[in-house]
PDB file of C-alpha atoms and ligand atoms in Angstrom:
ATOM      1  CA  MET A  23      28.354  11.377 -26.113  1.00 95.00           C
ATOM      2  CA  ASN A  24      28.151   8.330 -23.352  1.00 98.00           C
ATOM      3  CA  ILE A  25      31.055   6.391 -22.959  1.00 98.00           C
ATOM      4  CA  ILE A  26      31.921   3.167 -20.856  1.00 98.00           C
ATOM      5  CA  LEU A  27      35.305   2.823 -19.600  1.00 98.00           C
ATOM      6  CA  PHE A  28      35.423  -0.933 -18.795  1.00 97.00           C
ATOM      7  CA  GLY A  29      38.580  -2.961 -17.145  1.00 96.00           C
ATOM      8  CA  PRO A  30      39.986  -4.298 -13.780  1.00 96.00           C
ATOM      9  CA  PRO A  31      40.418  -2.273 -10.769  1.00 93.00           C
ATOM     10  CA  GLY A  32      43.759  -0.474 -11.454  1.00 91.00           C
ATOM     11  CA  ALA A  33      43.432  -0.462 -15.135  1.00 94.00           C
ATOM     12  CA  GLY A  34      43.206   3.375 -15.435  1.00 94.00           C
ATOM     13  CA  LYS A  35      39.560   3.850 -15.906  1.00 96.00           C
ATOM     14  CA  GLY A  36      39.466   6.860 -13.689  1.00 96.00           C
ATOM     15  CA  THR A  37      42.381   8.717 -15.208  1.00 96.00           C
ATOM     16  CA  GLN A  38      40.971   8.349 -18.738  1.00 98.00           C
ATOM     17  CA  ALA A  39      37.482   9.242 -17.217  1.00 98.00           C
ATOM     18  CA  LYS A  40      38.810  12.547 -16.113  1.00 98.00           C
ATOM     19  CA  TYR A  41      40.649  13.258 -19.541  1.00 98.00           C
ATOM     20  CA  LEU A  42      37.113  12.573 -21.480  1.00 98.00           C
ATOM     21  CA  VAL A  43      35.231  14.855 -18.859  1.00 97.00           C
ATOM     22  CA  LYS A  44      37.599  17.629 -19.732  1.00 97.00           C
ATOM     23  CA  LYS A  45      37.500  17.041 -23.523  1.00 96.00           C
ATOM     24  CA  LEU A  46      33.855  16.343 -23.962  1.00 96.00           C
ATOM     25  CA  ASN A  47      32.531  18.574 -21.175  1.00 96.00           C
ATOM     26  CA  GLY A  48      31.351  15.196 -19.836  1.00 97.00           C
ATOM     27  CA  PHE A  49      30.252  14.175 -16.418  1.00 98.00           C
ATOM     28  CA  GLN A  50      32.195  11.277 -14.648  1.00 98.00           C
ATOM     29  CA  VAL A  51      30.050   8.519 -13.298  1.00 98.00           C
ATOM     30  CA  SER A  52      32.612   6.753 -11.022  1.00 97.00           C
ATOM     31  CA  THR A  53      30.390   4.616  -8.636  1.00 97.00           C
ATOM     32  CA  GLY A  54      33.558   4.094  -6.420  1.00 95.00           C
ATOM     33  CA  ASP A  55      33.841   7.732  -5.885  1.00 95.00           C
ATOM     34  CA  ILE A  56      30.094   8.214  -5.394  1.00 96.00           C
ATOM     35  CA  LEU A  57      30.062   5.412  -2.783  1.00 96.00           C
ATOM     36  CA  ARG A  58      33.325   6.634  -1.184  1.00 95.00           C
ATOM     37  CA  ASN A  59      31.647  10.132  -0.770  1.00 96.00           C
ATOM     38  CA  GLU A  60      28.598   8.627   1.020  1.00 96.00           C
ATOM     39  CA  ILE A  61      30.980   6.879   3.563  1.00 96.00           C
ATOM     40  CA  LYS A  62      32.953  10.154   3.958  1.00 96.00           C
ATOM     41  CA  LYS A  63      29.563  12.260   4.575  1.00 97.00           C
ATOM     42  CA  ASP A  64      28.574   9.482   7.076  1.00 97.00           C
ATOM     43  CA  THR A  65      25.115   9.122   5.257  1.00 97.00           C
ATOM     44  CA  ASP A  66      22.642   6.426   5.900  1.00 96.00           C
ATOM     45  CA  ILE A  67      23.934   4.758   2.631  1.00 96.00           C
ATOM     46  CA  GLY A  68      27.418   5.242   3.848  1.00 97.00           C
ATOM     47  CA  LYS A  69      26.734   3.457   7.029  1.00 97.00           C
ATOM     48  CA  LYS A  70      25.291   0.453   5.125  1.00 97.00           C
ATOM     49  CA  ILE A  71      28.244   0.109   2.465  1.00 97.00           C
ATOM     50  CA  ILE A  72      31.336   0.645   4.751  1.00 96.00           C
ATOM     51  CA  ASP A  73      32.121  -2.967   5.576  1.00 95.00           C
ATOM     52  CA  ASN A  74      31.763  -4.117   2.068  1.00 93.00           C
ATOM     53  CA  MET A  75      33.778  -1.304   0.734  1.00 92.00           C
ATOM     54  CA  ASN A  76      36.606  -1.700   2.989  1.00 90.00           C
ATOM     55  CA  ASP A  77      36.628  -5.507   2.376  1.00 89.00           C
ATOM     56  CA  GLY A  78      36.661  -4.983  -1.488  1.00 89.00           C
ATOM     57  CA  LYS A  79      33.275  -6.606  -1.959  1.00 92.00           C
ATOM     58  CA  PHE A  80      30.636  -5.410  -4.204  1.00 95.00           C
ATOM     59  CA  VAL A  81      27.962  -2.745  -2.831  1.00 96.00           C
ATOM     60  CA  ASN A  82      24.427  -4.218  -3.078  1.00 94.00           C
ATOM     61  CA  ASP A  83      22.843  -3.490  -6.472  1.00 95.00           C
ATOM     62  CA  LYS A  84      19.653  -1.904  -5.348  1.00 95.00           C
ATOM     63  CA  ILE A  85      21.898   0.869  -3.727  1.00 96.00           C
ATOM     64  CA  VAL A  86      24.470   1.289  -6.608  1.00 97.00           C
ATOM     65  CA  ASN A  87      21.341   1.040  -9.187  1.00 96.00           C
ATOM     66  CA  SER A  88      19.353   3.925  -7.223  1.00 94.00           C
ATOM     67  CA  LEU A  89      22.406   6.254  -7.290  1.00 95.00           C
ATOM     68  CA  ILE A  90      22.958   5.700 -10.988  1.00 97.00           C
ATOM     69  CA  GLU A  91      19.306   6.190 -11.899  1.00 97.00           C
ATOM     70  CA  LYS A  92      19.206   9.587 -10.514  1.00 96.00           C
ATOM     71  CA  ILE A  93      22.268  10.598 -12.443  1.00 97.00           C
ATOM     72  CA  ILE A  94      20.955   9.076 -15.835  1.00 98.00           C
ATOM     73  CA  PHE A  95      17.796  10.817 -15.553  1.00 98.00           C
ATOM     74  CA  ASP A  96      19.500  14.175 -14.680  1.00 98.00           C
ATOM     75  CA  PRO A  97      18.845  16.335 -17.767  1.00 97.00           C
ATOM     76  CA  SER A  98      22.021  18.378 -17.213  1.00 97.00           C
ATOM     77  CA  LYS A  99      24.074  15.111 -17.611  1.00 97.00           C
ATOM     78  CA  LYS A 100      22.208  13.764 -20.553  1.00 97.00           C
ATOM     79  CA  ASP A 101      24.664  12.298 -23.362  1.00 98.00           C
ATOM     80  CA  LYS A 102      27.591  13.669 -21.283  1.00 98.00           C
ATOM     81  CA  LEU A 103      28.079  10.425 -19.191  1.00 98.00           C
ATOM     82  CA  ILE A 104      31.543   8.950 -18.649  1.00 98.00           C
ATOM     83  CA  PHE A 105      31.063   5.697 -16.833  1.00 98.00           C
ATOM     84  CA  ASP A 106      33.906   4.311 -14.903  1.00 97.00           C
ATOM     85  CA  GLY A 107      33.038   1.500 -12.588  1.00 96.00           C
ATOM     86  CA  TYR A 108      29.689   0.719 -13.796  1.00 98.00           C
ATOM     87  CA  PRO A 109      28.522  -1.630 -15.007  1.00 98.00           C
ATOM     88  CA  ARG A 110      30.255  -4.352 -12.933  1.00 97.00           C
ATOM     89  CA  SER A 111      28.026  -7.269 -13.634  1.00 96.00           C
ATOM     90  CA  ILE A 112      25.727  -8.663 -16.300  1.00 95.00           C
ATOM     91  CA  SER A 113      22.517  -7.443 -13.992  1.00 95.00           C
ATOM     92  CA  GLN A 114      23.956  -3.956 -14.060  1.00 97.00           C
ATOM     93  CA  ALA A 115      24.646  -3.993 -17.679  1.00 96.00           C
ATOM     94  CA  LYS A 116      20.931  -4.947 -18.180  1.00 96.00           C
ATOM     95  CA  ASN A 117      19.916  -2.227 -15.805  1.00 97.00           C
ATOM     96  CA  LEU A 118      22.009   0.441 -17.535  1.00 97.00           C
ATOM     97  CA  GLU A 119      20.875  -0.553 -21.006  1.00 96.00           C
ATOM     98  CA  ASN A 120      16.813  -0.197 -19.867  1.00 97.00           C
ATOM     99  CA  LEU A 121      17.909   3.067 -17.960  1.00 98.00           C
ATOM    100  CA  LEU A 122      19.573   4.515 -21.029  1.00 98.00           C
ATOM    101  CA  LYS A 123      16.698   3.403 -23.157  1.00 97.00           C
ATOM    102  CA  ASN A 124      14.193   4.900 -21.046  1.00 98.00           C
ATOM    103  CA  SER A 125      15.976   8.249 -20.894  1.00 98.00           C
ATOM    104  CA  ASN A 126      16.447   8.214 -24.615  1.00 98.00           C
ATOM    105  CA  GLN A 127      20.107   7.749 -24.607  1.00 98.00           C
ATOM    106  CA  LYS A 128      22.643   5.053 -25.984  1.00 96.00           C
ATOM    107  CA  VAL A 129      26.175   3.999 -25.307  1.00 97.00           C
ATOM    108  CA  ASP A 130      28.474   5.643 -28.084  1.00 97.00           C
ATOM    109  CA  PHE A 131      31.677   3.909 -27.130  1.00 98.00           C
ATOM    110  CA  ILE A 132      32.893   1.152 -24.963  1.00 98.00           C
ATOM    111  CA  PHE A 133      36.678   1.054 -24.092  1.00 98.00           C
ATOM    112  CA  PHE A 134      38.173  -2.083 -22.603  1.00 98.00           C
ATOM    113  CA  LEU A 135      41.466  -1.274 -20.816  1.00 98.00           C
ATOM    114  CA  ASN A 136      43.122  -4.742 -20.604  1.00 97.00           C
ATOM    115  CA  VAL A 137      45.750  -5.115 -17.920  1.00 96.00           C
ATOM    116  CA  ASN A 138      47.161  -8.072 -16.450  1.00 94.00           C
ATOM    117  CA  LYS A 139      47.132  -9.131 -12.778  1.00 93.00           C
ATOM    118  CA  SER A 140      50.848  -8.546 -11.974  1.00 93.00           C
ATOM    119  CA  THR A 141      50.577  -4.972 -13.524  1.00 93.00           C
ATOM    120  CA  ILE A 142      47.465  -4.337 -11.620  1.00 92.00           C
ATOM    121  CA  VAL A 143      49.188  -5.355  -8.268  1.00 90.00           C
ATOM    122  CA  LYS A 144      51.958  -2.985  -8.962  1.00 89.00           C
ATOM    123  CA  ARG A 145      49.923  -0.098  -9.884  1.00 88.00           C
ATOM    124  CA  ILE A 146      47.504  -0.298  -6.895  1.00 87.00           C
ATOM    125  CA  GLU A 147      50.558  -0.781  -4.312  1.00 86.00           C
ATOM    126  CA  LYS A 148      51.655   2.822  -5.820  1.00 86.00           C
ATOM    127  CA  ARG A 149      48.032   4.109  -5.620  1.00 84.00           C
ATOM    128  CA  LYS A 150      47.884   2.923  -2.073  1.00 83.00           C
ATOM    129  CA  VAL A 151      50.694   5.299  -0.921  1.00 82.00           C
ATOM    130  CA  LEU A 152      49.364   8.402  -2.834  1.00 86.00           C
ATOM    131  CA  GLU A 153      45.590   7.824  -2.067  1.00 84.00           C
ATOM    132  CA  LYS A 154      45.550   5.918   1.000  1.00 83.00           C
ATOM    133  CA  ARG A 155      42.407   3.909   0.067  1.00 80.00           C
ATOM    134  CA  SER A 156      41.326   1.572   2.538  1.00 81.00           C
ATOM    135  CA  ASP A 157      40.642  -1.228  -0.106  1.00 83.00           C
ATOM    136  CA  ASP A 158      44.056  -1.030  -1.718  1.00 83.00           C
ATOM    137  CA  GLU A 159      45.759  -3.539   0.815  1.00 85.00           C
ATOM    138  CA  LEU A 160      47.352  -6.405  -1.015  1.00 86.00           C
ATOM    139  CA  ASP A 161      44.885  -9.053   0.205  1.00 87.00           C
ATOM    140  CA  THR A 162      41.850  -7.012  -0.835  1.00 89.00           C
ATOM    141  CA  ILE A 163      43.314  -5.986  -3.970  1.00 88.00           C
ATOM    142  CA  LEU A 164      43.532  -9.953  -4.871  1.00 90.00           C
ATOM    143  CA  LYS A 165      39.971 -10.395  -3.770  1.00 91.00           C
ATOM    144  CA  ARG A 166      38.864  -7.478  -6.010  1.00 91.00           C
ATOM    145  CA  TYR A 167      40.828  -8.812  -8.891  1.00 93.00           C
ATOM    146  CA  ASP A 168      39.112 -12.380  -8.415  1.00 93.00           C
ATOM    147  CA  THR A 169      35.614 -10.641  -8.170  1.00 94.00           C
ATOM    148  CA  TYR A 170      36.450  -8.952 -11.511  1.00 96.00           C
ATOM    149  CA  MET A 171      37.284 -12.174 -13.196  1.00 95.00           C
ATOM    150  CA  ASP A 172      34.375 -13.959 -11.847  1.00 96.00           C
ATOM    151  CA  THR A 173      31.489 -11.206 -12.004  1.00 96.00           C
ATOM    152  CA  THR A 174      32.739  -8.269 -13.863  1.00 97.00           C
ATOM    153  CA  ARG A 175      34.628  -9.682 -16.828  1.00 96.00           C
ATOM    154  CA  PRO A 176      31.713 -11.738 -18.112  1.00 96.00           C
ATOM    155  CA  VAL A 177      30.146  -8.198 -18.936  1.00 96.00           C
ATOM    156  CA  LEU A 178      32.519  -8.249 -21.971  1.00 95.00           C
ATOM    157  CA  ASP A 179      30.442 -10.916 -23.765  1.00 92.00           C
ATOM    158  CA  PHE A 180      27.578  -8.320 -23.439  1.00 89.00           C
ATOM    159  CA  TYR A 181      29.549  -5.689 -25.100  1.00 95.00           C
ATOM    160  CA  ASN A 182      32.207  -7.058 -27.183  1.00 90.00           C
ATOM    161  CA  LYS A 183      30.141  -7.836 -30.435  1.00 89.00           C
ATOM    162  CA  ASN A 184      29.033  -4.237 -30.550  1.00 92.00           C
ATOM    163  CA  SER A 185      30.756  -2.141 -33.283  1.00 91.00           C
ATOM    164  CA  ASN A 186      31.464   0.343 -30.863  1.00 95.00           C
ATOM    165  CA  PHE A 187      33.499  -1.666 -28.631  1.00 97.00           C
ATOM    166  CA  TYR A 188      37.204  -1.242 -28.541  1.00 97.00           C
ATOM    167  CA  GLU A 189      39.897  -3.231 -26.569  1.00 97.00           C
ATOM    168  CA  ILE A 190      43.116  -1.138 -25.692  1.00 98.00           C
ATOM    169  CA  ASP A 191      46.249  -2.409 -24.061  1.00 97.00           C
ATOM    170  CA  GLY A 192      45.969  -0.909 -20.513  1.00 96.00           C
ATOM    171  CA  ALA A 193      49.479  -1.514 -19.684  1.00 95.00           C
ATOM    172  CA  LEU A 194      50.637   1.349 -21.978  1.00 96.00           C
ATOM    173  CA  LYS A 195      51.461   4.626 -20.770  1.00 95.00           C
ATOM    174  CA  ILE A 196      48.400   6.995 -19.894  1.00 96.00           C
ATOM    175  CA  ASP A 197      49.166   9.473 -22.659  1.00 97.00           C
ATOM    176  CA  GLN A 198      49.449   6.381 -25.115  1.00 98.00           C
ATOM    177  CA  ILE A 199      46.003   5.081 -24.021  1.00 98.00           C
ATOM    178  CA  THR A 200      44.575   8.688 -24.149  1.00 98.00           C
ATOM    179  CA  ALA A 201      46.012   9.009 -27.916  1.00 97.00           C
ATOM    180  CA  LYS A 202      44.047   5.734 -28.727  1.00 97.00           C
ATOM    181  CA  ILE A 203      40.765   6.703 -27.200  1.00 97.00           C
ATOM    182  CA  ASP A 204      41.256  10.092 -29.036  1.00 96.00           C
ATOM    183  CA  ALA A 205      41.693   8.353 -32.100  1.00 96.00           C
ATOM    184  CA  PHE A 206      38.799   6.195 -31.900  1.00 95.00           C
ATOM    185  CA  ILE A 207      36.221   8.990 -30.731  1.00 94.00           C
ATOM    186  CA  THR A 208      37.165  11.162 -33.638  1.00 83.00           C
ATOM    187  CA  VAL A 209      36.370   8.186 -36.219  1.00 53.00           C
TER     188      VAL A 209
HETATM  189  P1  AMP B 318      36.324   1.648  -7.594  1.00 51.62           P
HETATM  190  O1  AMP B 318      36.801   2.882  -7.010  1.00 51.62           O
HETATM  191  O2  AMP B 318      35.698   1.587  -8.769  1.00 51.62           O
HETATM  192  O3  AMP B 318      37.662   0.644  -7.672  1.00 51.62           O
HETATM  193  O4  AMP B 318      35.249   0.878  -6.532  1.00 51.62           O
HETATM  194  C1  AMP B 318      35.661   0.740  -5.335  1.00 51.62           C
HETATM  195  C2  AMP B 318      34.808  -0.130  -4.568  1.00 51.62           C
HETATM  196  O5  AMP B 318      33.287   0.545  -4.680  1.00 51.62           O
HETATM  197  C3  AMP B 318      34.312  -1.549  -5.071  1.00 51.62           C
HETATM  198  O6  AMP B 318      35.326  -2.503  -4.678  1.00 51.62           O
HETATM  199  C4  AMP B 318      32.950  -1.764  -4.654  1.00 51.62           C
HETATM  200  O7  AMP B 318      33.063  -2.119  -3.290  1.00 51.62           O
HETATM  201  C5  AMP B 318      32.350  -0.624  -4.808  1.00 51.62           C
HETATM  202  N1  AMP B 318      31.785  -0.358  -6.275  1.00 51.62           N
HETATM  203  C6  AMP B 318      32.057   0.561  -6.969  1.00 51.62           C
HETATM  204  N2  AMP B 318      31.279   0.396  -7.984  1.00 51.62           N
HETATM  205  C7  AMP B 318      30.581  -0.764  -7.851  1.00 51.62           C
HETATM  206  C8  AMP B 318      29.564  -1.232  -8.656  1.00 51.62           C
HETATM  207  N3  AMP B 318      29.046  -0.881  -9.899  1.00 51.62           N
HETATM  208  N4  AMP B 318      28.721  -2.147  -7.994  1.00 51.62           N
HETATM  209  C9  AMP B 318      29.001  -2.649  -6.857  1.00 51.62           C
HETATM  210  N5  AMP B 318      30.170  -2.166  -6.032  1.00 51.62           N
HETATM  211  C10 AMP B 318      30.669  -1.051  -6.583  1.00 51.62           C
END
């Protein structure tokens, strides 16, 4: 089963992705984690993306798409993909559609965790203390939210007419969201 978790930064995509990975023996495709790892390991990619990441800006599509492509074509991960943070633009959504088609896969479920701006700001301020992410400062959070509204939210139009698209109130508690996801995937 391949699943996309969609929503603004701080919606809880990562938390639910980790749950689904355990439940379905899946593989979490968190582009944010993959990119942070490149920075941590100080790779050539890491050096190229560090400024954009710290600034809350998108990393260039070529870099993100090539990292994604490797994962999608990895036979050990086929039909086990739990996307968290990808796609983030219409062009990424089109790229994903092509890659899945070319690897004989499809998206089984799309869960949109919908959360408003004030809840996001409160949650990310908390996460800043716990995870110490350099892009969780208030001005960067606000920038990331604006980028979400301008570039990522339009991706909803790409998916929301599909019968496997489900909107969930992302302001609910973690286990309430998990229960809703569980109910949909057993349908
Ligand atoms: P996240 O952990 O999903 O909040 O992502 C953290 C940061 O990684 C984002 O603010 C972007 O700088 C970068 N990033 C993550 N996913 C993508 C993506 N699909 N496209 C471009 N940049 C991304």
